[in-house]
Amino acid sequence: MSETTSTENLDFIRTRVKDDLESGKRQNIVTRFPPEPNGYLHIGHAKSICLNFGIASEFDGKCNLRFDDTNPAKEDQEYVDSIIEDVIWLGYNWGDNLFFASDYFDQLFEYAIKLIKNGKAYVDSLSMDQIREYRGTLSEPGKESPYRDRTPELNLELFNKMKNGEFDEGECVLRAKIDMSSGNINLRDPVMYRVLKKDHHRTGDKWSIYPMYDWAHGQSDSIEGITHSLCTLEFEDHRPLYDWFLEQLDIHRPQQIEFSRLNLSYTVLSKRKLMKLVSENYVNGWDDPRMPTISGFRRRGYTAESIRNFCEKVGVTKQQATMDMSLLEHSIRDDLNKKALRVMAVLDPLKVVITNYPEGQVEELDAINNPEDESAGTRKVPFTKELYIERSDFMEDPPKKYFRLFPGNEVRLRYAYIVKCVDFVKDDKTREILEVHCTYDPETKGGNTPDGRKIKGTIHWVSATESIKSEIRLYDRLFTEENPENDSEKDFTEFINTDSLTINTSAYLERNLEQASPDINYQFERLGYFKLDSVDSKKANLVFNRTVTLRDS
Ligand code: ATP
Ligand code: MG
């Protein structure tokens, strides 16, 4: 921690970490990011990643990446791989500290034996439904199971049989023996193990029983020597159980601290719901650029830095709030304004013929790659007799204050010449403008205005003959409602924005983009920030994703 950082600037968790170090309660800091490999990471996870890895690095500690792989029914190696890729991409490093809760299955089993021997856990033969029924409600205490007083000897025997696969799924469970009348339902003899006859992606068919989240999580934290176990607010009521297990086992005690989860407007952040969007084909996979997943944002063109900055701005508190998507968009614009290479592209082309420009001539004009970064240099852009401009940059009969092209008016073509509209061709039937005719002033090359003429409009263009055609994917919000989960009657999928993806196959790009790199962010001047699609783009058919528009609309 740098000496100049005062406590006032720290969030409540960092303040606590700092205090724990200063008071000597902790000698070093160990945090962890504990994803369950049952889906891809989303922007909410990014908040947790930035927090856990951030604290570790600020306080000279370490942060483990631990897969919470305790439910083989839902977990998969594909998810493990994607999570690793995403955390690395976000810019974090766990060094040698990559762990799996499944690595602790033997140790957890031993811990369970200890609780059984101490009379703190028992094998229950009630059905899952009965267990639920006996649990009681918030206003009513629970009821004790008739199997609650089995002797430790019998429990050990039954638990070993569970382990050896001698019971079917649902026949029995191991429960902690705590208090069926506790005001905290989590303490009403929670289930620690259930029989699950499924192969695990790491332990194969070794186990017929698998630990429940609350049992696996805290003990995994303890085994790893975690000092501060940071989790979201819904686990606040689990903390007494977290502490109870550690106390009964008399092992290293991490401190669980809860913070509010990140919610984002116009999207959903729950793996279950994101899974539904993927499996029911509302989107094209977990990394669809409309998804709020880290892989989706990456494919769309978001930078890791913009996501980290966003998480920092969001901060860490205990207040529940939904962040506005526009805050995230602000963060990516801010970053790309500094980094993106400027190029010219026309998405909705209208042909312009420069009537006094020599047929067949190609002039290479200088264009600035990034006005925010001189070191990005310049490039050559070919200028020819036939060009494309945006259809919206010409009007036959413009309103006042329209400074772009219209009959008789002059505009500046970016990096090229001042041109004057002298004529246009219109389709008699459809009334569509087919072509605009202009003359150019050779004296005005590169933005030069020799006679001090006032030119109010500058528009972008590409050569009609020296450009490349490409596919552009434009994205809008995935949902039409700010909070698609708010309606108690309707499923969130009913609020999907059916116009969230627009595919444009008639765009023209300046020729330099033939060499476009999937690692570079581009600004198409006046149109927004774009990135080559890492999945579908091919040399013969370039595909670009619009990351974000230039301004908030
Ligand atoms: P989801 O609710 O999306 O299914 P999860 O909590 O089940 O997510 P995990 O893989 O268990 O997913 O999450 C790993 C870590 O990320 C946990 O510590 C969890 O608290 C944290 N996390 C998950 N969602 C958010 C969020 N929206 N904001 C902040 N942290 C989150
Ligand atoms: Mg979870």
XYZ file of C-alpha atoms and ligand atoms in Angstrom:
585
model
C 0.000 0.000 0.000
C 1.494 3.333 -0.959
C 2.103 5.614 1.987
C 0.151 8.462 0.464
C -3.108 6.512 0.339
C -5.202 7.833 3.149
C -7.949 5.840 4.763
C -10.556 8.320 3.510
C -10.064 7.135 -0.040
C -10.487 3.491 0.822
C -13.720 1.567 0.567
C -14.982 -0.215 3.675
C -13.308 -3.506 2.777
C -9.897 -1.989 2.111
C -10.212 0.006 5.311
C -10.803 -3.210 7.175
C -7.923 -4.995 5.491
C -5.634 -2.104 6.339
C -6.797 -2.111 9.955
C -6.262 -5.849 10.236
C -2.688 -5.478 9.051
C -1.964 -2.485 11.268
C -3.468 -4.058 14.370
C -1.493 -7.233 13.762
C -4.632 -9.340 13.481
C -3.285 -10.495 10.106
C 0.337 -10.706 9.055
C -0.384 -10.976 5.352
C -3.354 -10.751 3.041
C -4.757 -13.652 1.057
C -7.922 -13.268 -1.000
C -9.470 -15.505 -3.636
C -11.775 -15.362 -6.604
C -13.980 -18.485 -6.420
C -16.004 -18.997 -9.609
C -18.149 -22.027 -10.135
C -17.294 -23.410 -13.583
C -20.919 -23.615 -14.698
C -20.952 -20.730 -17.158
C -18.881 -17.881 -18.553
C -17.888 -14.910 -16.428
C -19.948 -11.734 -16.645
C -19.258 -8.117 -15.781
C -20.481 -8.738 -12.217
C -17.685 -11.230 -11.792
C -15.285 -8.586 -13.090
C -16.178 -6.478 -10.074
C -15.268 -9.340 -7.761
C -12.069 -10.088 -9.712
C -10.941 -6.451 -9.579
C -11.711 -6.316 -5.877
C -9.959 -9.522 -4.869
C -6.917 -9.227 -7.114
C -6.799 -5.476 -6.545
C -6.638 -5.798 -2.754
C -4.025 -8.530 -2.975
C -1.764 -6.378 -5.098
C -2.312 -3.154 -3.148
C -1.538 -4.832 0.169
C 1.333 -6.993 -1.040
C -0.686 -10.127 -0.586
C -1.847 -12.811 -2.955
C -5.085 -13.762 -4.605
C -5.956 -17.350 -5.460
C -8.052 -18.417 -8.382
C -10.157 -21.235 -7.010
C -12.706 -23.137 -8.997
C -15.643 -23.993 -6.831
C -16.287 -27.245 -8.654
C -18.535 -29.087 -6.254
C -21.488 -29.794 -8.532
C -20.503 -32.150 -11.356
C -24.026 -32.005 -12.769
C -23.502 -28.494 -14.081
C -19.781 -28.033 -14.464
C -17.554 -28.386 -17.448
C -13.949 -27.983 -18.587
C -15.088 -25.494 -21.249
C -16.097 -23.132 -18.460
C -12.831 -23.626 -16.590
C -10.902 -22.697 -19.731
C -13.023 -19.655 -20.486
C -12.730 -18.368 -16.912
C -8.942 -18.688 -16.976
C -8.803 -16.851 -20.298
C -11.055 -14.065 -19.026
C -9.182 -13.434 -15.770
C -5.863 -13.287 -17.616
C -7.337 -10.964 -20.215
C -8.599 -8.652 -17.485
C -4.967 -8.309 -16.489
C -4.704 -10.421 -13.350
C -2.313 -13.126 -12.385
C -2.629 -15.768 -9.703
C 0.925 -17.063 -10.103
C 1.091 -20.604 -8.726
C -2.144 -20.211 -6.860
C -4.619 -21.994 -9.064
C -6.822 -24.299 -7.022
C -9.912 -26.442 -7.298
C -12.317 -27.161 -4.468
C -12.272 -30.728 -5.772
C -8.602 -30.898 -4.704
C -9.940 -30.730 -1.151
C -12.542 -33.483 -1.381
C -10.389 -35.836 0.737
C -9.689 -33.187 3.338
C -13.362 -32.169 3.440
C -14.292 -35.801 3.949
C -11.891 -36.008 6.887
C -13.354 -32.832 8.361
C -16.831 -34.337 8.068
C -15.688 -37.460 9.917
C -14.409 -35.216 12.695
C -17.781 -33.484 13.007
C -19.585 -36.847 13.046
C -17.303 -38.151 15.773
C -17.936 -35.013 17.806
C -21.676 -35.454 17.454
C -21.931 -32.385 15.227
C -23.140 -34.089 12.059
C -25.495 -36.945 11.255
C -26.781 -38.973 8.372
C -30.406 -38.186 7.706
C -32.674 -40.590 5.847
C -35.541 -38.191 5.300
C -36.259 -37.467 1.652
C -35.258 -34.089 0.210
C -38.909 -33.070 0.211
C -39.309 -34.002 3.853
C -36.161 -32.143 4.766
C -37.578 -29.067 3.107
C -40.875 -29.522 4.921
C -39.185 -30.045 8.299
C -37.058 -26.956 7.812
C -39.870 -24.586 8.783
C -40.221 -21.017 7.577
C -39.035 -17.580 8.580
C -41.918 -17.364 11.063
C -42.042 -21.003 12.175
C -39.255 -23.043 13.720
C -38.184 -26.252 12.025
C -38.797 -29.798 13.233
C -36.080 -32.231 14.194
C -35.577 -35.256 11.991
C -36.325 -38.628 13.621
C -32.795 -39.657 12.511
C -31.145 -36.747 14.283
C -30.040 -38.769 17.272
C -28.277 -41.564 15.474
C -25.049 -42.428 17.290
C -21.700 -41.285 15.911
C -20.837 -44.942 15.269
C -23.942 -45.475 13.146
C -23.419 -42.170 11.389
C -19.838 -43.089 10.524
C -20.977 -46.394 9.107
C -23.759 -44.810 7.064
C -21.559 -41.950 5.869
C -18.934 -44.404 4.635
C -21.649 -46.309 2.816
C -22.751 -43.041 1.211
C -19.200 -42.465 0.103
C -18.883 -45.985 -1.276
C -21.928 -45.588 -3.455
C -24.123 -47.939 -1.447
C -27.025 -45.496 -1.405
C -28.985 -44.097 -4.278
C -29.335 -40.397 -4.933
C -31.878 -38.906 -2.543
C -31.776 -41.785 -0.064
C -29.783 -39.937 2.555
C -27.644 -36.881 3.240
C -25.125 -35.773 5.813
C -26.345 -32.817 7.861
C -24.707 -30.563 10.387
C -26.351 -30.833 13.802
C -26.939 -27.254 14.830
C -30.356 -25.895 15.784
C -33.700 -26.609 14.103
C -35.303 -23.667 15.868
C -32.665 -21.094 14.929
C -33.993 -17.797 13.629
C -31.453 -18.199 10.837
C -32.692 -20.917 8.523
C -29.149 -21.591 7.348
C -28.424 -22.957 10.810
C -31.311 -25.451 10.799
C -29.159 -28.518 10.300
C -27.902 -27.633 6.820
C -27.054 -30.408 4.394
C -23.303 -30.945 4.011
C -23.208 -33.840 1.541
C -25.626 -35.399 -0.886
C -25.325 -38.596 -2.892
C -24.678 -37.762 -6.525
C -23.733 -40.534 -8.900
C -22.104 -38.355 -11.475
C -18.605 -38.275 -12.856
C -16.672 -35.166 -12.006
C -14.577 -33.338 -14.611
C -11.516 -33.723 -12.399
C -12.086 -36.564 -9.949
C -13.844 -38.875 -12.397
C -15.922 -41.562 -10.678
C -14.030 -41.475 -7.390
C -16.856 -39.876 -5.436
C -20.493 -40.781 -5.005
C -21.049 -37.909 -2.609
C -20.399 -34.240 -3.223
C -20.154 -31.392 -0.697
C -22.725 -28.591 -0.627
C -21.593 -25.020 -1.268
C -21.650 -23.817 2.355
C -19.661 -26.795 3.520
C -17.072 -26.705 0.760
C -16.612 -22.986 0.521
C -15.535 -21.916 3.993
C -13.319 -24.957 4.533
C -11.633 -24.351 1.158
C -11.010 -20.767 2.236
C -9.497 -22.052 5.458
C -7.286 -24.665 3.801
C -5.851 -21.949 1.543
C -5.201 -19.602 4.450
C -7.536 -16.960 3.073
C -7.630 -13.934 5.370
C -10.526 -12.037 3.836
C -13.250 -13.969 2.063
C -15.133 -11.398 0.040
C -18.550 -12.279 -1.274
C -21.830 -10.698 -2.266
C -24.558 -9.655 0.161
C -26.798 -12.679 -0.296
C -24.243 -14.603 1.766
C -24.581 -12.365 4.789
C -27.054 -14.804 6.360
C -24.661 -17.645 5.651
C -21.862 -16.075 7.664
C -22.968 -17.617 10.996
C -22.795 -21.033 9.353
C -19.463 -20.200 7.719
C -18.136 -19.330 11.172
C -19.794 -22.309 12.889
C -18.041 -24.891 10.724
C -14.645 -23.265 11.238
C -15.180 -23.033 14.954
C -16.266 -26.665 15.296
C -13.283 -27.843 13.293
C -10.952 -25.453 15.090
C -9.064 -24.536 11.923
C -7.733 -21.287 10.377
C -10.476 -18.666 10.326
C -10.868 -16.350 7.369
C -13.119 -13.317 7.789
C -16.107 -13.288 5.445
C -17.081 -9.773 4.331
C -20.038 -9.056 2.096
C -20.485 -6.307 -0.486
C -23.307 -5.471 -2.861
C -23.338 -7.210 -6.203
C -23.058 -5.309 -9.427
C -26.284 -4.920 -11.370
C -26.363 -3.315 -14.782
C -29.324 -1.744 -16.556
C -30.725 -3.216 -19.786
C -29.197 -6.617 -19.150
C -29.238 -9.575 -16.778
C -26.307 -10.783 -14.693
C -27.024 -14.278 -13.601
C -25.364 -17.293 -15.101
C -28.635 -19.200 -15.082
C -30.332 -16.525 -17.160
C -27.356 -16.031 -19.444
C -27.317 -19.796 -19.937
C -30.934 -19.616 -21.017
C -30.144 -16.897 -23.572
C -27.444 -19.161 -24.996
C -29.214 -22.521 -24.900
C -32.455 -21.160 -26.326
C -30.573 -19.297 -29.056
C -31.622 -15.784 -28.189
C -27.968 -14.947 -28.780
C -25.143 -16.648 -30.662
C -23.188 -18.119 -27.780
C -21.699 -16.911 -24.523
C -19.361 -14.556 -26.366
C -22.055 -12.931 -28.473
C -21.093 -9.247 -28.459
C -24.493 -8.378 -26.964
C -23.874 -10.521 -23.913
C -22.719 -8.898 -20.659
C -20.058 -11.583 -20.413
C -16.391 -10.699 -20.326
C -15.888 -12.712 -23.519
C -18.815 -10.890 -25.143
C -17.419 -7.483 -24.221
C -13.977 -8.516 -25.420
C -15.309 -9.685 -28.776
C -17.286 -6.497 -29.116
C -14.156 -4.427 -28.635
C -14.181 -3.438 -24.990
C -10.705 -3.154 -23.512
C -9.699 -4.730 -20.227
C -8.696 -1.311 -18.998
C -12.161 0.128 -19.628
C -13.747 -2.675 -17.625
C -11.292 -2.245 -14.774
C -11.916 1.515 -14.766
C -15.642 0.911 -14.715
C -15.334 -1.423 -11.731
C -13.247 1.143 -9.928
C -15.822 3.851 -10.574
C -18.626 1.620 -9.367
C -16.773 1.169 -6.105
C -17.432 -1.238 -3.265
C -20.305 -0.682 -0.833
C -23.135 -2.490 0.884
C -25.823 -0.483 -0.958
C -27.738 -2.318 -3.638
C -27.857 -0.303 -6.832
C -28.217 -0.829 -10.541
C -25.488 0.824 -12.554
C -26.452 2.518 -15.743
C -25.136 0.883 -18.894
C -24.148 4.365 -20.044
C -21.500 4.476 -17.310
C -19.838 1.435 -18.826
C -20.148 2.978 -22.291
C -18.574 6.151 -21.014
C -15.671 4.136 -19.723
C -14.982 2.425 -23.049
C -15.315 5.692 -25.019
C -12.898 7.333 -22.688
C -10.333 4.609 -23.211
C -10.803 4.204 -26.957
C -10.663 7.924 -27.576
C -7.058 7.683 -26.448
C -6.183 4.407 -28.138
C -8.259 3.794 -31.249
C -6.764 4.246 -34.696
C -8.878 6.547 -36.848
C -9.960 5.305 -40.235
C -12.714 6.169 -42.680
C -15.636 3.942 -43.542
C -19.014 4.551 -45.106
C -21.862 2.465 -43.788
C -24.693 3.705 -45.974
C -22.992 4.585 -49.243
C -24.049 7.247 -51.718
C -21.866 7.658 -54.787
C -20.161 10.996 -55.438
C -18.555 11.756 -58.787
C -15.953 14.541 -58.893
C -16.645 15.756 -62.411
C -13.435 17.790 -62.839
C -11.115 15.107 -61.386
C -9.023 13.121 -63.881
C -10.383 9.702 -64.750
C -8.186 6.888 -63.419
C -6.058 9.105 -61.164
C -5.297 7.882 -57.653
C -3.827 10.343 -55.185
C -2.466 9.173 -51.865
C -3.441 11.711 -49.227
C -2.068 11.923 -45.693
C -4.424 11.112 -42.855
C -3.771 11.302 -39.122
C -4.043 7.991 -37.294
C -4.828 9.347 -33.870
C -5.090 13.033 -32.979
C -4.789 12.035 -29.300
C -1.510 10.240 -29.854
C 1.084 11.763 -32.116
C 3.205 8.621 -32.050
C 0.470 6.780 -33.970
C 1.658 8.673 -37.067
C -0.084 9.093 -40.390
C -1.202 6.897 -43.263
C -2.053 7.293 -46.933
C -5.658 7.266 -48.084
C -6.423 6.969 -51.803
C -8.549 9.685 -53.419
C -10.255 9.015 -56.758
C -12.857 10.439 -59.105
C -15.626 8.296 -57.663
C -16.188 8.246 -53.941
C -18.745 7.153 -51.406
C -20.158 9.341 -48.679
C -22.881 8.593 -46.149
C -26.343 8.941 -47.596
C -27.233 11.160 -44.633
C -24.472 13.608 -45.603
C -26.417 14.780 -48.652
C -29.823 16.440 -48.810
C -31.618 17.641 -51.875
C -33.601 20.130 -49.897
C -31.932 20.677 -46.517
C -33.343 22.409 -43.464
C -31.559 25.449 -42.005
C -28.299 24.686 -40.249
C -27.572 21.658 -42.392
C -23.911 22.179 -43.195
C -23.211 19.071 -45.189
C -23.645 18.493 -48.892
C -26.575 19.971 -50.829
C -26.917 21.555 -54.254
C -24.690 24.624 -54.478
C -22.980 24.035 -51.113
C -19.332 23.352 -50.349
C -17.994 20.886 -47.806
C -14.577 19.663 -46.898
C -13.830 16.013 -47.534
C -11.736 14.955 -44.582
C -7.980 14.978 -45.379
C -8.791 15.690 -49.049
C -10.357 18.654 -50.844
C -13.169 21.117 -50.638
C -15.879 20.000 -53.037
C -18.996 21.751 -54.286
C -22.226 19.990 -55.169
C -23.200 20.893 -58.738
C -25.799 18.266 -59.614
C -27.388 14.996 -58.593
C -29.163 12.056 -60.208
C -32.418 10.773 -58.874
C -34.437 7.652 -59.671
C -37.671 8.812 -61.238
C -39.742 6.081 -59.700
C -38.297 5.543 -56.244
C -37.178 9.177 -55.754
C -33.941 7.751 -54.404
C -30.783 9.793 -54.906
C -28.491 7.681 -57.063
C -25.468 9.879 -57.451
C -24.169 13.292 -56.463
C -21.954 15.317 -58.751
C -19.336 17.666 -57.349
C -16.392 19.692 -58.505
C -13.244 19.858 -56.414
C -10.905 22.747 -55.820
C -7.305 21.540 -56.383
C -6.003 24.434 -54.262
C -7.585 23.035 -51.119
C -5.674 19.779 -50.819
C -5.300 18.432 -47.296
C -7.616 20.982 -45.740
C -5.878 24.011 -47.151
C -8.250 27.004 -47.587
C -6.203 29.521 -49.575
C -8.732 32.341 -49.745
C -10.007 31.997 -46.196
C -13.354 30.572 -47.322
C -15.627 29.543 -44.457
C -16.487 25.880 -44.836
C -18.774 24.699 -42.102
C -19.057 21.004 -42.864
C -16.445 18.266 -42.966
C -17.573 14.827 -43.992
C -15.847 11.472 -44.300
C -15.611 9.445 -47.494
C -13.923 6.467 -49.096
C -12.805 5.908 -52.660
C -15.399 3.935 -54.605
C -12.719 2.131 -56.582
C -9.899 1.765 -54.032
C -11.912 0.559 -51.038
C -13.044 -2.749 -49.614
C -16.535 -3.940 -48.932
C -17.236 -5.380 -45.548
C -19.852 -6.577 -43.110
C -20.602 -4.384 -40.132
C -22.548 -5.531 -37.101
C -24.298 -2.822 -35.183
C -25.552 -3.548 -31.699
C -28.250 -2.095 -29.564
C -29.170 -3.003 -26.006
C -30.149 -6.620 -25.542
C -33.305 -5.716 -23.611
C -35.922 -3.055 -24.102
C -36.456 -2.624 -20.354
C -34.052 -1.071 -17.938
C -34.728 -3.919 -15.538
C -35.902 -6.967 -17.497
C -36.178 -8.996 -14.297
C -38.671 -6.716 -12.622
C -41.909 -8.109 -14.001
C -43.427 -10.807 -11.802
C -45.752 -12.022 -14.575
C -43.381 -12.086 -17.524
C -40.185 -13.962 -18.138
C -37.161 -11.745 -18.736
C -36.847 -13.155 -22.251
C -40.059 -11.366 -23.190
C -38.169 -8.092 -22.966
C -35.489 -9.003 -25.463
C -34.851 -6.259 -27.975
C -35.500 -7.874 -31.348
C -33.455 -5.119 -32.998
C -30.387 -5.649 -30.863
C -28.346 -6.765 -33.884
C -28.306 -5.080 -37.297
C -26.125 -6.577 -39.988
C -24.935 -4.200 -42.656
C -23.343 -5.812 -45.709
C -23.060 -2.732 -47.892
C -20.348 -0.842 -46.046
C -17.141 0.373 -47.687
C -13.905 0.764 -45.772
C -10.707 2.533 -46.619
C -8.295 0.078 -48.166
C -5.869 0.157 -45.237
C -8.303 -1.981 -43.287
C -7.373 -4.970 -45.438
C -4.581 -5.273 -42.910
C -6.896 -4.778 -39.935
C -5.708 -6.563 -36.842
C -8.074 -8.285 -34.449
C -6.030 -6.767 -31.622
C -6.605 -3.160 -32.638
C -9.537 -0.923 -31.870
C -10.540 1.440 -34.646
C -12.553 4.581 -34.718
C -14.513 4.860 -37.938
C -14.589 8.633 -38.071
C -17.945 10.080 -37.084
C -19.469 6.595 -36.722
C -18.111 5.026 -33.596
C -15.540 2.525 -32.382
C -15.188 -0.770 -34.188
C -13.310 -4.023 -33.803
C -12.718 -6.911 -36.160
C -14.893 -9.850 -35.167
C -12.587 -12.514 -33.745
C -14.862 -15.380 -34.729
C -16.526 -14.650 -38.054
C -14.161 -12.283 -39.833
C -12.299 -13.809 -42.788
C -9.719 -12.304 -45.131
C -12.240 -12.452 -47.968
C -15.089 -11.082 -45.872
C -14.081 -8.780 -43.082
C -16.600 -8.474 -40.280
C -16.476 -5.568 -37.856
C -18.393 -5.115 -34.626
C -19.391 -1.683 -33.470
C -18.186 -1.494 -29.892
C -19.975 1.744 -29.093
C -21.115 4.902 -30.812
C -19.068 8.072 -30.415
C -21.646 9.782 -28.255
C -24.415 8.766 -25.928
C -27.652 8.845 -27.885
P -24.507 -15.757 -10.766
O -25.340 -15.132 -9.701
O -24.297 -14.914 -11.960
O -24.947 -17.154 -11.127
P -22.618 -16.782 -8.978
O -22.463 -15.992 -7.750
O -23.395 -18.023 -8.874
O -23.086 -15.855 -10.146
P -19.955 -17.692 -8.915
O -19.202 -18.404 -9.951
O -20.317 -18.405 -7.681
O -21.239 -17.149 -9.622
O -19.254 -16.318 -8.570
C -17.887 -16.168 -8.308
C -17.678 -14.922 -7.494
O -18.174 -13.789 -8.182
C -18.421 -14.996 -6.174
O -17.543 -14.562 -5.152
C -19.573 -14.047 -6.357
O -19.937 -13.462 -5.138
C -19.017 -13.033 -7.341
N -20.094 -12.422 -8.116
C -21.013 -13.059 -8.864
N -21.883 -12.190 -9.403
C -21.491 -10.952 -9.000
C -21.984 -9.627 -9.215
N -23.045 -9.388 -9.970
N -21.322 -8.591 -8.638
C -20.223 -8.828 -7.889
N -19.723 -10.040 -7.637
C -20.341 -11.104 -8.182
Mg -22.403 -18.804 -6.702
